[in-house]
Amino acid sequence: MKSIRIVVLSLFALFLLDFLVFRTGQYLLPNESPWNTNHFFNFVYEAKRIKSSAKTKPRILVVGSSIAYYSIDARKLELEILRQTGKDVEVKFLAYAGNSPLYVYLLFSWIEDLKPDLVVYPINFIDYRIHRSYVLDPNRSFFDMPEEDLWKDSLTFGEAPQGLWVFPWQTLRASFAFMSWEEKARYFLSGVFHFYRTKDYFFTNIQNIYQHRFGKNTSYHAYAGYDVPELVNFMGWTGKRFSFPPLPEYQKGRKGFWLEITPFLLTKGELSVRFQQVRQDKIVSQTISVNKPGWNLFALNPEFFDSTELIQAELSRTWKAFEATQPYLDYHYDEMGVRLPQTFGLVAPRQNEQYLRALRSEDIRYVSMSDSDYEKYFQYRLLQDLEKRPGIGYLVALEKAKKRIRSEPFSKKFHFSYLEKIAEKAEEKGIPLLFVNNPENPVSLRWYEDSNWYKDHLLFLSNLERRKVHFVDLKNQLRAQDFSDFHHFTYLGMERMNPIYASLIGNLFPK
């Protein structure tokens, strides 16, 4: 009897701990994840945040994959809709990288729970995951590929870890028939215990919070600091010059600040960094030299901190990523400087901005390029030297898929069938839904746009329309220079699309 009581109490304590810490507690902390990072935690966190907030305006819910949050800035879209229509709305995201139609369908109850007045679903070729068919069996066409094989592939942990981490019950129900008993047990445990479900990403946000307050902020996946006027790239690398505010902790005798110096900055000797602050009455300057690679600690003279004017930094030289070796090797021609800590220049870290995008130096890379120069750069940056850059494998697979699919008949199998199911669900539940065939890079669109497959695919999408379901084709709305790859917009491309999205959405609301 005593042993039974101990077991019961232990189980109760386990469930209580799971509920307090993993099911609820971790989502009560501020989210300090930068944009386009920590995907599944951010997805769940954002869904909980939307659900718990009072709905005071018509709610537009943008769903889908990275296509969605690369294409739309929620705040800018709200303002543009207000400007165009006078309608005060709120725009929220329910999106994560790789969220294909099957997964959107499995999560449709999440969409319902957030009580949207309109769901906007931007989609593109990558969302259909056709390239996976050719990877699984290069000798088969997508048309001939058994749908069960595509289903199994799309719900394996390697291809869809979110099934285990975000929606285990839905995945278990959908794929129970072809799971092994070991897999069924894993998904069951994930459904019952949130500590098992979130164990792979639980500490990420906590580590962010700790690093932002007590660490050096030198290990991270995306910059989330001061908006440097001269711009930094997504990973926090500056150009030859950068400016920042004079935070008191950056002076000598206090914490100072860290800058990463690559070995490629030191090939011609030590690097000099000249700091300067231009005031009305004088110029304050200081030069610091370094001769060792890695993260170096800098501290400035106290006189810099008598003013609020920005401190301007200039490096004695720069380096090129395409001339570097791993881990610094990258295929672009940008002038590279030093790397800043993640929250550099901020008094307090940014919070709850996981779906708020900032302008980065990559976004202006193509602005002045001609079409021919851009296309050469496109081939070099995205498709060249796969053997040296396995990370571009999915882009190479997409290129092959687009060129192969053009010779096949269209088949509304697998993810296409789930688009139909999503449309039927929206109609049944009375939820207005706008499917958007999102703009695609003209370089990659040319590979298959004139094919019967592409035309029939557009016809299929248009046939999804119902009383509550709408469709619009925007494939040709942007020039190549507005894309960072086949389908993701640069920040400037996103801004160009903003009034177009606003007009489409505005037309679905009465003025």
Tab-separated table of N, CA and C in Angstrom, residues 6-135:
chain	number	residue	atom	x	y	z
A	6	ILE	N	3.450	5.949	-2.850
A	6	ILE	CA	4.661	6.627	-3.324
A	6	ILE	C	4.614	6.816	-4.839
A	7	VAL	N	4.175	5.772	-5.546
A	7	VAL	CA	4.070	5.851	-7.004
A	7	VAL	C	3.063	6.930	-7.403
A	8	VAL	N	1.915	6.940	-6.747
A	8	VAL	CA	0.875	7.935	-7.061
A	8	VAL	C	1.374	9.346	-6.783
A	9	LEU	N	2.008	9.536	-5.635
A	9	LEU	CA	2.535	10.859	-5.299
A	9	LEU	C	3.632	11.290	-6.271
A	10	SER	N	4.474	10.331	-6.672
A	10	SER	CA	5.548	10.639	-7.626
A	10	SER	C	4.965	11.064	-8.968
A	11	LEU	N	3.943	10.343	-9.420
A	11	LEU	CA	3.297	10.693	-10.690
A	11	LEU	C	2.630	12.066	-10.591
A	12	PHE	N	1.991	12.312	-9.440
A	12	PHE	CA	1.345	13.612	-9.249
A	12	PHE	C	2.388	14.733	-9.282
A	13	ALA	N	3.524	14.510	-8.599
A	13	ALA	CA	4.586	15.513	-8.582
A	13	ALA	C	5.160	15.735	-9.982
A	14	LEU	N	5.296	14.629	-10.734
A	14	LEU	CA	5.821	14.730	-12.095
A	14	LEU	C	4.884	15.548	-12.982
A	15	PHE	N	3.582	15.257	-12.921
A	15	PHE	CA	2.610	15.995	-13.728
A	15	PHE	C	2.543	17.465	-13.295
A	16	LEU	N	2.640	17.700	-11.975
A	16	LEU	CA	2.594	19.074	-11.476
A	16	LEU	C	3.811	19.855	-11.955
A	17	LEU	N	5.002	19.256	-11.841
A	17	LEU	CA	6.219	19.909	-12.316
A	17	LEU	C	6.141	20.166	-13.818
A	18	ASP	N	5.652	19.164	-14.547
A	18	ASP	CA	5.520	19.304	-15.996
A	18	ASP	C	4.595	20.465	-16.342
A	19	PHE	N	3.491	20.571	-15.622
A	19	PHE	CA	2.527	21.640	-15.886
A	19	PHE	C	3.103	23.009	-15.538
A	20	LEU	N	3.707	23.111	-14.360
A	20	LEU	CA	4.163	24.421	-13.877
A	20	LEU	C	5.371	24.947	-14.652
A	21	VAL	N	6.288	24.059	-15.012
A	21	VAL	CA	7.535	24.497	-15.641
A	21	VAL	C	7.465	24.438	-17.158
A	22	PHE	N	7.064	23.283	-17.682
A	22	PHE	CA	7.200	23.066	-19.122
A	22	PHE	C	5.948	23.422	-19.918
A	23	ARG	N	4.776	23.170	-19.353
A	23	ARG	CA	3.547	23.466	-20.081
A	23	ARG	C	3.197	24.949	-20.019
A	24	THR	N	3.472	25.590	-18.879
A	24	THR	CA	3.073	26.994	-18.713
A	24	THR	C	4.239	27.919	-18.379
A	25	GLY	N	5.100	27.505	-17.452
A	25	GLY	CA	6.119	28.400	-16.917
A	25	GLY	C	7.056	28.974	-17.957
A	26	GLN	N	7.554	28.141	-18.868
A	26	GLN	CA	8.535	28.633	-19.834
A	26	GLN	C	7.948	29.680	-20.767
A	27	TYR	N	6.616	29.646	-20.956
A	27	TYR	CA	5.979	30.605	-21.860
A	27	TYR	C	5.550	31.896	-21.153
A	28	LEU	N	5.745	31.938	-19.824
A	28	LEU	CA	5.472	33.166	-19.082
A	28	LEU	C	6.696	34.083	-19.053
A	29	LEU	N	7.859	33.536	-19.379
A	29	LEU	CA	9.077	34.341	-19.455
A	29	LEU	C	9.039	35.215	-20.706
A	30	PRO	N	9.741	36.346	-20.701
A	30	PRO	CA	9.822	37.142	-21.933
A	30	PRO	C	10.557	36.356	-23.014
A	31	ASN	N	10.099	36.480	-24.236
A	31	ASN	CA	10.761	35.805	-25.350
A	31	ASN	C	11.818	36.750	-25.915
A	32	GLU	N	13.075	36.358	-25.825
A	32	GLU	CA	14.167	37.194	-26.315
A	32	GLU	C	14.840	36.572	-27.544
A	33	SER	N	14.079	35.748	-28.270
A	33	SER	CA	14.582	35.148	-29.503
A	33	SER	C	14.521	36.167	-30.633
A	34	PRO	N	15.576	36.286	-31.429
A	34	PRO	CA	15.519	37.167	-32.593
A	34	PRO	C	14.619	36.578	-33.683
A	35	TRP	N	14.305	37.428	-34.651
A	35	TRP	CA	13.505	37.013	-35.809
A	35	TRP	C	14.171	35.839	-36.532
A	36	ASN	N	13.335	34.904	-36.998
A	36	ASN	CA	13.779	33.766	-37.807
A	36	ASN	C	14.745	32.843	-37.066
A	37	THR	N	14.545	32.688	-35.764
A	37	THR	CA	15.328	31.733	-34.969
A	37	THR	C	14.374	30.978	-34.054
A	38	ASN	N	14.875	29.902	-33.434
A	38	ASN	CA	14.126	29.164	-32.405
A	38	ASN	C	12.685	28.901	-32.857
A	39	HIS	N	12.544	28.347	-34.065
A	39	HIS	CA	11.274	28.342	-34.787
A	39	HIS	C	10.106	27.757	-34.005
A	40	PHE	N	10.257	26.575	-33.431
A	40	PHE	CA	9.105	25.895	-32.852
A	40	PHE	C	8.711	26.488	-31.505
A	41	PHE	N	9.700	26.897	-30.717
A	41	PHE	CA	9.365	27.602	-29.479
A	41	PHE	C	8.610	28.887	-29.796
A	42	ASN	N	9.116	29.650	-30.773
A	42	ASN	CA	8.458	30.896	-31.132
A	42	ASN	C	7.037	30.673	-31.625
A	43	PHE	N	6.833	29.602	-32.378
A	43	PHE	CA	5.509	29.281	-32.906
A	43	PHE	C	4.521	29.047	-31.769
A	44	VAL	N	4.910	28.197	-30.814
A	44	VAL	CA	4.031	27.897	-29.680
A	44	VAL	C	3.861	29.132	-28.807
A	45	TYR	N	4.965	29.823	-28.548
A	45	TYR	CA	4.923	31.023	-27.716
A	45	TYR	C	3.971	32.063	-28.311
A	46	GLU	N	4.076	32.279	-29.613
A	46	GLU	CA	3.242	33.285	-30.268
A	46	GLU	C	1.773	32.876	-30.238
A	47	ALA	N	1.494	31.596	-30.473
A	47	ALA	CA	0.109	31.129	-30.421
A	47	ALA	C	-0.485	31.358	-29.033
A	48	LYS	N	0.279	31.062	-27.986
A	48	LYS	CA	-0.198	31.277	-26.624
A	48	LYS	C	-0.391	32.761	-26.344
A	49	ARG	N	0.524	33.585	-26.851
A	49	ARG	CA	0.429	35.027	-26.609
A	49	ARG	C	-0.820	35.607	-27.280
A	50	ILE	N	-1.093	35.191	-28.518
A	50	ILE	CA	-2.271	35.691	-29.223
A	50	ILE	C	-3.540	35.241	-28.510
A	51	LYS	N	-3.564	33.967	-28.132
A	51	LYS	CA	-4.765	33.405	-27.504
A	51	LYS	C	-5.077	34.078	-26.181
A	52	SER	N	-4.057	34.469	-25.440
A	52	SER	CA	-4.274	35.061	-24.113
A	52	SER	C	-4.534	36.570	-24.169
A	53	SER	N	-4.310	37.185	-25.328
A	53	SER	CA	-4.507	38.637	-25.422
A	53	SER	C	-5.939	38.952	-25.833
A	54	ALA	N	-6.457	40.036	-25.300
A	54	ALA	CA	-7.822	40.446	-25.635
A	54	ALA	C	-7.900	40.865	-27.098
A	55	LYS	N	-8.935	40.403	-27.768
A	55	LYS	CA	-9.130	40.751	-29.172
A	55	LYS	C	-10.013	41.994	-29.233
A	56	THR	N	-9.427	43.124	-29.624
A	56	THR	CA	-10.154	44.394	-29.642
A	56	THR	C	-10.354	44.924	-31.059
A	57	LYS	N	-9.740	44.268	-32.041
A	57	LYS	CA	-9.822	44.700	-33.436
A	57	LYS	C	-10.038	43.476	-34.312
A	58	PRO	N	-10.491	43.663	-35.549
A	58	PRO	CA	-10.500	42.536	-36.481
A	58	PRO	C	-9.104	41.932	-36.586
A	59	ARG	N	-9.030	40.604	-36.535
A	59	ARG	CA	-7.735	39.915	-36.479
A	59	ARG	C	-7.420	39.232	-37.805
A	60	ILE	N	-6.293	39.594	-38.388
A	60	ILE	CA	-5.784	38.939	-39.586
A	60	ILE	C	-4.675	37.996	-39.143
A	61	LEU	N	-4.826	36.725	-39.467
A	61	LEU	CA	-3.857	35.717	-39.076
A	61	LEU	C	-3.101	35.268	-40.317
A	62	VAL	N	-1.778	35.472	-40.322
A	62	VAL	CA	-0.935	35.069	-41.442
A	62	VAL	C	-0.341	33.714	-41.106
A	63	VAL	N	-0.692	32.691	-41.892
A	63	VAL	CA	-0.245	31.330	-41.610
A	63	VAL	C	0.697	30.853	-42.706
A	64	GLY	N	1.414	29.760	-42.395
A	64	GLY	CA	2.281	29.167	-43.401
A	64	GLY	C	3.699	28.986	-42.914
A	65	SER	N	4.612	29.026	-43.851
A	65	SER	CA	6.024	28.751	-43.616
A	65	SER	C	6.812	30.055	-43.525
A	66	SER	N	8.122	29.963	-43.726
A	66	SER	CA	8.951	31.174	-43.757
A	66	SER	C	8.542	32.092	-44.906
A	67	ILE	N	7.868	31.539	-45.925
A	67	ILE	CA	7.313	32.378	-46.991
A	67	ILE	C	6.453	33.476	-46.379
A	68	ALA	N	5.708	33.138	-45.340
A	68	ALA	CA	4.790	34.092	-44.713
A	68	ALA	C	5.539	35.223	-44.014
A	69	TYR	N	6.479	34.876	-43.116
A	69	TYR	CA	7.075	35.951	-42.325
A	69	TYR	C	8.238	36.645	-43.017
A	70	TYR	N	8.725	36.106	-44.134
A	70	TYR	CA	9.649	36.854	-44.978
A	70	TYR	C	8.901	37.851	-45.865
A	71	SER	N	7.619	37.625	-46.072
A	71	SER	CA	6.845	38.423	-47.020
A	71	SER	C	6.108	39.582	-46.381
A	72	ILE	N	5.778	39.456	-45.101
A	72	ILE	CA	4.870	40.416	-44.469
A	72	ILE	C	5.460	40.921	-43.162
A	73	ASP	N	5.447	42.216	-42.985
A	73	ASP	CA	5.755	42.857	-41.712
A	73	ASP	C	4.419	43.236	-41.078
A	74	ALA	N	4.095	42.610	-39.951
A	74	ALA	CA	2.771	42.783	-39.354
A	74	ALA	C	2.458	44.251	-39.063
A	75	ARG	N	3.411	44.978	-38.486
A	75	ARG	CA	3.146	46.372	-38.096
A	75	ARG	C	2.967	47.257	-39.321
A	76	LYS	N	3.807	47.062	-40.325
A	76	LYS	CA	3.699	47.867	-41.544
A	76	LYS	C	2.391	47.567	-42.272
A	77	LEU	N	1.985	46.298	-42.258
A	77	LEU	CA	0.736	45.935	-42.925
A	77	LEU	C	-0.462	46.549	-42.204
A	78	GLU	N	-0.448	46.547	-40.888
A	78	GLU	CA	-1.529	47.190	-40.129
A	78	GLU	C	-1.662	48.664	-40.500
A	79	LEU	N	-0.513	49.344	-40.556
A	79	LEU	CA	-0.527	50.774	-40.874
A	79	LEU	C	-0.990	51.022	-42.302
A	80	GLU	N	-0.576	50.180	-43.236
A	80	GLU	CA	-0.954	50.370	-44.639
A	80	GLU	C	-2.438	50.090	-44.848
A	81	ILE	N	-2.972	49.080	-44.186
A	81	ILE	CA	-4.414	48.813	-44.275
A	81	ILE	C	-5.203	49.987	-43.701
A	82	LEU	N	-4.721	50.535	-42.595
A	82	LEU	CA	-5.374	51.704	-42.006
A	82	LEU	C	-5.321	52.887	-42.956
A	83	ARG	N	-4.189	53.095	-43.601
A	83	ARG	CA	-4.048	54.216	-44.536
A	83	ARG	C	-4.954	54.055	-45.741
A	84	GLN	N	-5.014	52.838	-46.272
A	84	GLN	CA	-5.782	52.613	-47.497
A	84	GLN	C	-7.281	52.539	-47.262
A	85	THR	N	-7.673	51.935	-46.152
A	85	THR	CA	-9.094	51.637	-45.960
A	85	THR	C	-9.722	52.316	-44.756
A	86	GLY	N	-8.900	52.846	-43.852
A	86	GLY	CA	-9.433	53.397	-42.615
A	86	GLY	C	-9.792	52.317	-41.608
A	87	LYS	N	-9.483	51.054	-41.934
A	87	LYS	CA	-9.819	49.935	-41.063
A	87	LYS	C	-8.676	49.650	-40.100
A	88	ASP	N	-8.958	49.689	-38.809
A	88	ASP	CA	-7.955	49.430	-37.777
A	88	ASP	C	-7.975	47.944	-37.443
A	89	VAL	N	-6.944	47.216	-37.875
A	89	VAL	CA	-6.892	45.768	-37.681
A	89	VAL	C	-5.615	45.388	-36.953
A	90	GLU	N	-5.562	44.141	-36.497
A	90	GLU	CA	-4.317	43.597	-35.964
A	90	GLU	C	-3.876	42.429	-36.844
A	91	VAL	N	-2.572	42.349	-37.093
A	91	VAL	CA	-2.005	41.287	-37.921
A	91	VAL	C	-1.117	40.425	-37.033
A	92	LYS	N	-1.376	39.132	-37.019
A	92	LYS	CA	-0.614	38.184	-36.204
A	92	LYS	C	-0.106	37.040	-37.080
A	93	PHE	N	0.966	36.394	-36.599
A	93	PHE	CA	1.560	35.276	-37.327
A	93	PHE	C	1.295	33.951	-36.618
A	94	LEU	N	1.007	32.924	-37.412
A	94	LEU	CA	1.024	31.548	-36.942
A	94	LEU	C	1.810	30.779	-38.003
A	95	ALA	N	3.129	30.919	-37.953
A	95	ALA	CA	3.983	30.403	-39.022
A	95	ALA	C	5.320	29.958	-38.453
A	96	TYR	N	5.907	28.972	-39.101
A	96	TYR	CA	7.285	28.579	-38.795
A	96	TYR	C	7.905	28.032	-40.068
A	97	ALA	N	9.233	28.004	-40.124
A	97	ALA	CA	9.940	27.539	-41.307
A	97	ALA	C	9.590	26.085	-41.596
A	98	GLY	N	9.164	25.813	-42.840
A	98	GLY	CA	8.839	24.445	-43.238
A	98	GLY	C	7.415	24.030	-42.963
A	99	ASN	N	6.531	24.967	-42.647
A	99	ASN	CA	5.143	24.649	-42.308
A	99	ASN	C	4.320	24.449	-43.588
A	100	SER	N	4.359	23.243	-44.123
A	100	SER	CA	3.696	22.911	-45.381
A	100	SER	C	2.209	22.644	-45.171
A	101	PRO	N	1.426	22.529	-46.265
A	101	PRO	CA	-0.035	22.382	-46.147
A	101	PRO	C	-0.502	21.259	-45.234
A	102	LEU	N	0.153	20.091	-45.267
A	102	LEU	CA	-0.245	19.008	-44.368
A	102	LEU	C	-0.225	19.475	-42.925
A	103	TYR	N	0.855	20.171	-42.533
A	103	TYR	CA	1.001	20.604	-41.146
A	103	TYR	C	0.002	21.717	-40.808
A	104	VAL	N	-0.254	22.604	-41.755
A	104	VAL	CA	-1.272	23.639	-41.530
A	104	VAL	C	-2.623	22.978	-41.286
A	105	TYR	N	-2.914	21.943	-42.064
A	105	TYR	CA	-4.187	21.239	-41.890
A	105	TYR	C	-4.258	20.569	-40.517
A	106	LEU	N	-3.185	19.906	-40.114
A	106	LEU	CA	-3.174	19.245	-38.812
A	106	LEU	C	-3.338	20.240	-37.671
A	107	LEU	N	-2.947	21.469	-37.918
A	107	LEU	CA	-3.021	22.511	-36.886
A	107	LEU	C	-4.219	23.435	-37.079
A	108	PHE	N	-5.192	23.005	-37.849
A	108	PHE	CA	-6.309	23.910	-38.129
A	108	PHE	C	-7.059	24.306	-36.856
A	109	SER	N	-7.094	23.422	-35.876
A	109	SER	CA	-7.765	23.768	-34.610
A	109	SER	C	-7.064	24.939	-33.927
A	110	TRP	N	-5.739	25.049	-34.107
A	110	TRP	CA	-5.018	26.197	-33.565
A	110	TRP	C	-5.511	27.484	-34.219
A	111	ILE	N	-5.713	27.426	-35.530
A	111	ILE	CA	-6.223	28.599	-36.252
A	111	ILE	C	-7.587	28.989	-35.695
A	112	GLU	N	-8.473	28.022	-35.528
A	112	GLU	CA	-9.811	28.299	-34.986
A	112	GLU	C	-9.719	28.956	-33.608
A	113	ASP	N	-8.833	28.426	-32.757
A	113	ASP	CA	-8.726	28.926	-31.381
A	113	ASP	C	-8.355	30.404	-31.327
A	114	LEU	N	-7.656	30.900	-32.356
A	114	LEU	CA	-7.200	32.294	-32.351
A	114	LEU	C	-8.227	33.242	-32.924
A	115	LYS	N	-9.388	32.725	-33.332
A	115	LYS	CA	-10.545	33.524	-33.755
A	115	LYS	C	-10.202	34.601	-34.794
A	116	PRO	N	-9.630	34.180	-35.907
A	116	PRO	CA	-9.278	35.168	-36.931
A	116	PRO	C	-10.512	35.652	-37.701
A	117	ASP	N	-10.470	36.901	-38.146
A	117	ASP	CA	-11.501	37.423	-39.042
A	117	ASP	C	-11.096	37.212	-40.501
A	118	LEU	N	-9.818	36.946	-40.723
A	118	LEU	CA	-9.320	36.592	-42.044
A	118	LEU	C	-8.007	35.835	-41.862
A	119	VAL	N	-7.859	34.732	-42.585
A	119	VAL	CA	-6.601	33.993	-42.612
A	119	VAL	C	-5.945	34.243	-43.960
A	120	VAL	N	-4.692	34.682	-43.947
A	120	VAL	CA	-3.921	34.907	-45.167
A	120	VAL	C	-2.848	33.835	-45.235
A	121	TYR	N	-2.822	33.096	-46.348
A	121	TYR	CA	-1.890	31.962	-46.490
A	121	TYR	C	-1.068	32.149	-47.762
A	122	PRO	N	0.127	32.786	-47.660
A	122	PRO	CA	1.025	32.897	-48.823
A	122	PRO	C	1.760	31.568	-49.031
A	123	ILE	N	1.751	31.065	-50.265
A	123	ILE	CA	2.390	29.789	-50.555
A	123	ILE	C	3.302	29.915	-51.763
A	124	ASN	N	4.237	28.979	-51.851
A	124	ASN	CA	5.155	28.948	-52.980
A	124	ASN	C	5.570	27.503	-53.226
A	125	PHE	N	6.320	27.276	-54.273
A	125	PHE	CA	6.673	25.932	-54.699
A	125	PHE	C	7.312	25.112	-53.588
A	126	ILE	N	8.153	25.726	-52.797
A	126	ILE	CA	8.846	24.976	-51.749
A	126	ILE	C	7.881	24.357	-50.750
A	127	ASP	N	6.718	24.992	-50.553
A	127	ASP	CA	5.748	24.479	-49.591
A	127	ASP	C	5.168	23.132	-50.010
A	128	TYR	N	5.187	22.830	-51.289
A	128	TYR	CA	4.628	21.564	-51.772
A	128	TYR	C	5.594	20.398	-51.582
A	129	ARG	N	6.850	20.699	-51.308
A	129	ARG	CA	7.860	19.684	-50.987
A	129	ARG	C	8.018	18.639	-52.103
A	130	ILE	N	7.798	19.059	-53.330
A	130	ILE	CA	7.936	18.151	-54.469
A	130	ILE	C	9.374	17.650	-54.594
A	131	HIS	N	10.324	18.492	-54.215
A	131	HIS	CA	11.721	18.083	-54.324
A	131	HIS	C	12.019	16.834	-53.499
A	132	ARG	N	11.256	16.608	-52.415
A	132	ARG	CA	11.482	15.430	-51.595
A	132	ARG	C	11.167	14.143	-52.353
A	133	SER	N	10.212	14.210	-53.269
A	133	SER	CA	9.871	13.042	-54.072
A	133	SER	C	11.068	12.571	-54.883
A	134	TYR	N	11.760	13.518	-55.507
A	134	TYR	CA	12.913	13.170	-56.337
A	134	TYR	C	14.116	12.738	-55.503
A	135	VAL	N	14.198	13.248	-54.275
A	135	VAL	CA	15.269	12.810	-53.377
A	135	VAL	C	15.016	11.367	-52.934
